[in-house]
PDB file of C-alpha atoms in Angstrom:
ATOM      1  CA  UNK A 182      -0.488  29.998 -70.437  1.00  0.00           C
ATOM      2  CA  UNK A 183       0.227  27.173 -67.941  1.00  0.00           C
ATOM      3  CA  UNK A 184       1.191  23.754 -67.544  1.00  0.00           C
ATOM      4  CA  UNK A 185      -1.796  21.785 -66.931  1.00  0.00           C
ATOM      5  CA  UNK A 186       0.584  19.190 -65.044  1.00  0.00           C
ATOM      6  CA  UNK A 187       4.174  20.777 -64.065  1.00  0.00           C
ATOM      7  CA  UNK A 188       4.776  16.877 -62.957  1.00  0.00           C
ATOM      8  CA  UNK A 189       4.495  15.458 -66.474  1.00  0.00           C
ATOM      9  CA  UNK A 190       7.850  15.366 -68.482  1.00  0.00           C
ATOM     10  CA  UNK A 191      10.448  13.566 -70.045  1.00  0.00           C
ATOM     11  CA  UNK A 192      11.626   9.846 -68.181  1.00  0.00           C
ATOM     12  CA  UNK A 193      13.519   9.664 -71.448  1.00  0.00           C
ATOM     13  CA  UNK A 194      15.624  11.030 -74.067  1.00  0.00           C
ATOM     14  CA  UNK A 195      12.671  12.848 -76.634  1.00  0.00           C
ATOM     15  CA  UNK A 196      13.036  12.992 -80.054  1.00  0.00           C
ATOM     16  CA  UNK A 197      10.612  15.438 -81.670  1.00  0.00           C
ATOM     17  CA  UNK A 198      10.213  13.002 -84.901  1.00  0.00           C
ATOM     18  CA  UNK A 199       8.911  10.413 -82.651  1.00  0.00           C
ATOM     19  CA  UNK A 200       6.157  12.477 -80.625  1.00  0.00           C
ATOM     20  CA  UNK A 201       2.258  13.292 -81.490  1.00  0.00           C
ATOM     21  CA  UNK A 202       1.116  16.358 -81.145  1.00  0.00           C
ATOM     22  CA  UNK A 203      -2.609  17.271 -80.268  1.00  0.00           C
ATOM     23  CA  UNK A 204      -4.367  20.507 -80.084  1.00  0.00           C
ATOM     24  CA  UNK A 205      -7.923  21.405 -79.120  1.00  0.00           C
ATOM     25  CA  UNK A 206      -8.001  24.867 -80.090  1.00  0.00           C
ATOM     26  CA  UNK A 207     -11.386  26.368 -78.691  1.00  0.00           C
ATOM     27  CA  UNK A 208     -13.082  29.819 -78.916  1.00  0.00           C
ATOM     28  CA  UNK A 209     -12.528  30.194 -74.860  1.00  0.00           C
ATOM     29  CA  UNK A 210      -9.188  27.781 -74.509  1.00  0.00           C
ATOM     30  CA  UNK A 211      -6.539  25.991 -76.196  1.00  0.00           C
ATOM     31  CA  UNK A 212      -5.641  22.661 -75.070  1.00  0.00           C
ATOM     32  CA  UNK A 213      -2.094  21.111 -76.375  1.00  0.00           C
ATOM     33  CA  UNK A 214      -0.714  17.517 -75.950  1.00  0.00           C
ATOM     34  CA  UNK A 215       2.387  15.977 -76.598  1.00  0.00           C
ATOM     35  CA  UNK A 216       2.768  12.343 -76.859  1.00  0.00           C
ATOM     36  CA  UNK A 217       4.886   9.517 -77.364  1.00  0.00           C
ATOM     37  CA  UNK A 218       3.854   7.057 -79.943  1.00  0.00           C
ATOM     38  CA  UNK A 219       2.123   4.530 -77.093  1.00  0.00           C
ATOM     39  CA  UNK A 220      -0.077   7.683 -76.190  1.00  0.00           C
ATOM     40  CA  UNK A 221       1.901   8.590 -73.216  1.00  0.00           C
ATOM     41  CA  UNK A 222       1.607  11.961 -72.735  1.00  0.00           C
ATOM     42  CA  UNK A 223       5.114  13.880 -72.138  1.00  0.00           C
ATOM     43  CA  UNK A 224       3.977  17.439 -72.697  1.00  0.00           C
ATOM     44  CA  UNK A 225       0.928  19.687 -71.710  1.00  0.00           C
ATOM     45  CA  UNK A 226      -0.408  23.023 -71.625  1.00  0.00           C
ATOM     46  CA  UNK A 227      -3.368  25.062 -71.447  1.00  0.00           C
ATOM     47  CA  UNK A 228      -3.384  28.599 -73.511  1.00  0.00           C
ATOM     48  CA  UNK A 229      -6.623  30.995 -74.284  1.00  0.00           C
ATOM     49  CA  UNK A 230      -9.314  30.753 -77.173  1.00  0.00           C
ATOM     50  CA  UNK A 231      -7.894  30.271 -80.717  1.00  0.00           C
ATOM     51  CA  UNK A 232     -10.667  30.418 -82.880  1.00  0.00           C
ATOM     52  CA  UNK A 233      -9.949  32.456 -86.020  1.00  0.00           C
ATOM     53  CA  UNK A 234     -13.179  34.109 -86.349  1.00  0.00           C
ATOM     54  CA  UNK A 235     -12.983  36.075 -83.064  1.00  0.00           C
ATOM     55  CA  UNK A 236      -9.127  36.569 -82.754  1.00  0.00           C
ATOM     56  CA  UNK A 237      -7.890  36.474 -86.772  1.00  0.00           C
ATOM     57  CA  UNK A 238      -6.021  34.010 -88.156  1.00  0.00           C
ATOM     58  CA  UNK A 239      -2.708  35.355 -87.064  1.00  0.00           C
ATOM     59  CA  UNK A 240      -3.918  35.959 -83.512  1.00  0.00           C
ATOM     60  CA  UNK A 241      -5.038  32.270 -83.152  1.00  0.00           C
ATOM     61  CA  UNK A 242      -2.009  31.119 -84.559  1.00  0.00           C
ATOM     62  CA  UNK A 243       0.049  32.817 -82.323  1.00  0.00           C
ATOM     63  CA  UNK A 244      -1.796  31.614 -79.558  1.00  0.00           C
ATOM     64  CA  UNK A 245      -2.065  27.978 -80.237  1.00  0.00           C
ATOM     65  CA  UNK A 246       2.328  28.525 -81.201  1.00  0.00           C
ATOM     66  CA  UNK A 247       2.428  30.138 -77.725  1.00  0.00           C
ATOM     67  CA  UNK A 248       0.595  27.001 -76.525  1.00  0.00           C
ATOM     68  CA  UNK A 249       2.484  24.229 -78.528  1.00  0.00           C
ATOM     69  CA  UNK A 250       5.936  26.014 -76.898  1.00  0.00           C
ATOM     70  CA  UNK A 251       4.288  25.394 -73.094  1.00  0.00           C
ATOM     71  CA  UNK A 252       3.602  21.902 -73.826  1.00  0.00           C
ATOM     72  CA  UNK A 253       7.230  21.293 -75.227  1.00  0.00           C
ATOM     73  CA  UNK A 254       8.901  23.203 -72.338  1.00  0.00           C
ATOM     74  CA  UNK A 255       6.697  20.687 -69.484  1.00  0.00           C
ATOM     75  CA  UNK A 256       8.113  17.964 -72.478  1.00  0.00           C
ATOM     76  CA  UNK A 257      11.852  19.465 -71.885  1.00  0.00           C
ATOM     77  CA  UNK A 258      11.887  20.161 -75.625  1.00  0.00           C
ATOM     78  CA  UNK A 259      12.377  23.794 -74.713  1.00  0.00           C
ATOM     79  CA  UNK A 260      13.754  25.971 -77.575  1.00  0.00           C
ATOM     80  CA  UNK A 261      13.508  22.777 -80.359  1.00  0.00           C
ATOM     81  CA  UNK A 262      13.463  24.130 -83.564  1.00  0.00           C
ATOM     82  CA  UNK A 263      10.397  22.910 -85.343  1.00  0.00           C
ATOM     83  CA  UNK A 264       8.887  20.715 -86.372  1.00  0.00           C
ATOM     84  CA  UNK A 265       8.011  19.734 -82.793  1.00  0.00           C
ATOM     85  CA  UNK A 266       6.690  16.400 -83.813  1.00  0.00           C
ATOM     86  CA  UNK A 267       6.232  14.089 -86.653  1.00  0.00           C
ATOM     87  CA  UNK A 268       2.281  14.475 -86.746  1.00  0.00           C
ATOM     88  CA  UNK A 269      -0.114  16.389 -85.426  1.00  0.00           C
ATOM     89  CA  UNK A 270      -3.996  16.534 -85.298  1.00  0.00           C
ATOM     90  CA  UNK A 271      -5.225  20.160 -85.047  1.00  0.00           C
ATOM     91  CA  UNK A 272      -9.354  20.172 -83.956  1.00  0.00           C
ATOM     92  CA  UNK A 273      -9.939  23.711 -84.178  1.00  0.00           C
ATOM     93  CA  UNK A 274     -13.129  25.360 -83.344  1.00  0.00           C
ATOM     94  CA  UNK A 275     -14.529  27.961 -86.402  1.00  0.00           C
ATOM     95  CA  UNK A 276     -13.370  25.300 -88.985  1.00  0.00           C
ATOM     96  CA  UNK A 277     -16.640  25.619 -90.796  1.00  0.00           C
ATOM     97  CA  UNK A 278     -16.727  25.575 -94.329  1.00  0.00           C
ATOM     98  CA  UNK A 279     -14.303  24.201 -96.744  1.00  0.00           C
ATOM     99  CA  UNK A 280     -12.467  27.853 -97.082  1.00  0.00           C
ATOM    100  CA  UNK A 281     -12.092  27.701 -93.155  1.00  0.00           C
ATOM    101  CA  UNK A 282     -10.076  24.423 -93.583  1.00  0.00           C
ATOM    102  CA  UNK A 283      -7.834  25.805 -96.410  1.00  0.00           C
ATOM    103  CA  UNK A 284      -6.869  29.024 -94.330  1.00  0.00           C
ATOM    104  CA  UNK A 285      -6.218  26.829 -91.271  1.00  0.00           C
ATOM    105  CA  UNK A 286      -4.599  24.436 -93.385  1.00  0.00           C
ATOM    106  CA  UNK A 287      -2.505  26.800 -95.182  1.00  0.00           C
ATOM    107  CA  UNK A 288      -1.373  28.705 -91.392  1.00  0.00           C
ATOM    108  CA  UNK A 289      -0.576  25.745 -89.751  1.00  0.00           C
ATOM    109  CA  UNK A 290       1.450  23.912 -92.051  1.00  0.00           C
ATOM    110  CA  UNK A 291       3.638  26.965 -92.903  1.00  0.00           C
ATOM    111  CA  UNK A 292       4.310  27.353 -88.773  1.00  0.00           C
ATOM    112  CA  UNK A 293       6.325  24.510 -89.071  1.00  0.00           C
ATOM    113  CA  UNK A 294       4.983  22.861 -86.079  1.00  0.00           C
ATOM    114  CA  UNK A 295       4.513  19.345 -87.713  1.00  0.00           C
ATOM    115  CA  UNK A 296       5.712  17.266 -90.639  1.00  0.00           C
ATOM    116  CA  UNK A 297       2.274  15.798 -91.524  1.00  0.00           C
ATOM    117  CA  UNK A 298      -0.900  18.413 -89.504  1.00  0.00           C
ATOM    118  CA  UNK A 299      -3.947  17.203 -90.127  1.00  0.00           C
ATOM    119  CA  UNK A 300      -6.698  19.844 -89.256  1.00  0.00           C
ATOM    120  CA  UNK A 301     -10.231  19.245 -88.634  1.00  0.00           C
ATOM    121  CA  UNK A 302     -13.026  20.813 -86.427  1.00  0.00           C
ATOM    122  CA  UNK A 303     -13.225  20.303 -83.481  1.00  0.00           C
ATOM    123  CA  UNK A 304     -15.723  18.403 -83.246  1.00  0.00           C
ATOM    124  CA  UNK A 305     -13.930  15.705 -84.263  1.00  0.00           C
ATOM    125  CA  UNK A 306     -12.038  15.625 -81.252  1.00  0.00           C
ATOM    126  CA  UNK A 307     -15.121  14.916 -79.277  1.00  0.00           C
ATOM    127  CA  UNK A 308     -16.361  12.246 -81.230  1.00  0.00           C
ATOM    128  CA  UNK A 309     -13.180  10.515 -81.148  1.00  0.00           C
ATOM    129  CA  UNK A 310     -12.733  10.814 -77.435  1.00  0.00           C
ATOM    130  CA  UNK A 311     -16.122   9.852 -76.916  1.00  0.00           C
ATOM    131  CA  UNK A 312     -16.696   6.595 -78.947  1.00  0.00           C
ATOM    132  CA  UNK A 313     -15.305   3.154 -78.995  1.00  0.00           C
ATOM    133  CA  UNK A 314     -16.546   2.226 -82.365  1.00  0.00           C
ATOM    134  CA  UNK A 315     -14.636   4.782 -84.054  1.00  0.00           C
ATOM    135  CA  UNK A 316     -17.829   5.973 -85.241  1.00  0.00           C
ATOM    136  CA  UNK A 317     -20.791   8.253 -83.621  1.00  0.00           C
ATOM    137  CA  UNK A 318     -22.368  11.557 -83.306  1.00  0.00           C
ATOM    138  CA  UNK A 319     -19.720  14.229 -81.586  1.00  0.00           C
ATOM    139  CA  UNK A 320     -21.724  17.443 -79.908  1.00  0.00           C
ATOM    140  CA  UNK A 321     -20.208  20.847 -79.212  1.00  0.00           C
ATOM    141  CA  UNK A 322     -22.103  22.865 -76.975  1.00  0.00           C
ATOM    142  CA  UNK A 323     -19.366  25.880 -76.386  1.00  0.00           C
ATOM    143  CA  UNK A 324     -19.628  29.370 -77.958  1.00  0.00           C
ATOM    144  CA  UNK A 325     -21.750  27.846 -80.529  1.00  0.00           C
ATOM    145  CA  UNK A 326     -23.283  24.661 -81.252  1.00  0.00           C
ATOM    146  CA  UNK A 327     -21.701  22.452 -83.740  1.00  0.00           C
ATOM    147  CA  UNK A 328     -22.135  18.639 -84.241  1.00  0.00           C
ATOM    148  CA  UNK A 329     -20.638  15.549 -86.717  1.00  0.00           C
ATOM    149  CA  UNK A 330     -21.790  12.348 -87.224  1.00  0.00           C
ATOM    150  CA  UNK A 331     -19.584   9.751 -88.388  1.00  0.00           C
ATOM    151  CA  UNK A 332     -20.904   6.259 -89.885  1.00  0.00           C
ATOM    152  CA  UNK A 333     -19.680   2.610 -89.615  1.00  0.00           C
ATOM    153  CA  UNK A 334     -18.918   3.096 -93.455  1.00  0.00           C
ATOM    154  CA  UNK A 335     -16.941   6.641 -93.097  1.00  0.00           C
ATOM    155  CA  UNK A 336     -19.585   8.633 -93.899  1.00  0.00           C
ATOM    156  CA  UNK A 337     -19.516  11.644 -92.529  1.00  0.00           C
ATOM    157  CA  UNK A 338     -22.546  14.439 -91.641  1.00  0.00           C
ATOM    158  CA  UNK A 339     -21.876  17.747 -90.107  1.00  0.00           C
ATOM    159  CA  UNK A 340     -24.171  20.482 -88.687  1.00  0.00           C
TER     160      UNK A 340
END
């Protein structure tokens, strides 16, 4: 695992409560984000795939904690106990079906790494980077193909 950006850090004191914490956790890489509450981003690293279904759940949770530790070292949060931040937004590839969101659920939340984790698939992720609106169709073309659709209303669709 590396530093995406060795130049990003700290211009200011940090306070874990106060930061963001974002993780694209993919079957070939894990991306990991820490930001301040503007969105600018203090922390960032770059570990390998954490998709449960090809590295079990403990493996991928290692991995993205492995991950999550990079970004807060680049943050100069080095060695905080946890939780790292006040929220975080996990978008984890292999979240499939409604037991693939408890298991997740239930891993991440007792790592500590957040006071409020929301975790969704990744998917989501996409969609939200990729629309204005705040609603659209998100498309992940990766080790597999998975896709949501997200309505003006809040509906959402998922293949």
């Amino acid at each position: 695992m590396m530093p995406l950006n060795p130049m990003i850090g700290p211009a200011r004191e940090l306070r874990p409560v106060d930061l963001l914490l974002a993780v694209d956790g993919g079957a070939s890489k894990t991306d990991v984000w820490l930001l301040t509450a503007d969105g600018t981003v203090v922390g960032m690293a770059r570990g390998g795939g954490s998709n449960h279904q090809l590295s079990g759940l403990d493996g991928a949770m290692d991995l993205v904690g492995d991950t999550v530790a990079g970004a807060a070292t680049v943050a100069g949060l080095a060695g905080t106990v946890h939780p790292i931040s006040g929220i975080a937004v996990f978008c984890m590839a292999g979240l499939d079906l409604p037991v693939d969101e408890q298991r997740l659920t239930e891993a991440i939340s007792s790592r500590g790494w957040a006071g409020t984790p929301s975790v969704l698939n990744d998917t989501f992720a996409v969609l939200r980077a990729g629309v204005r609106s705040g609603w659209g169709v998100g498309v992940v073309c990766g080790s597999g193909l998975n896709c949501v659709g997200l309505g003006p209303d809040g509906a959402v669709v998922r293949f």
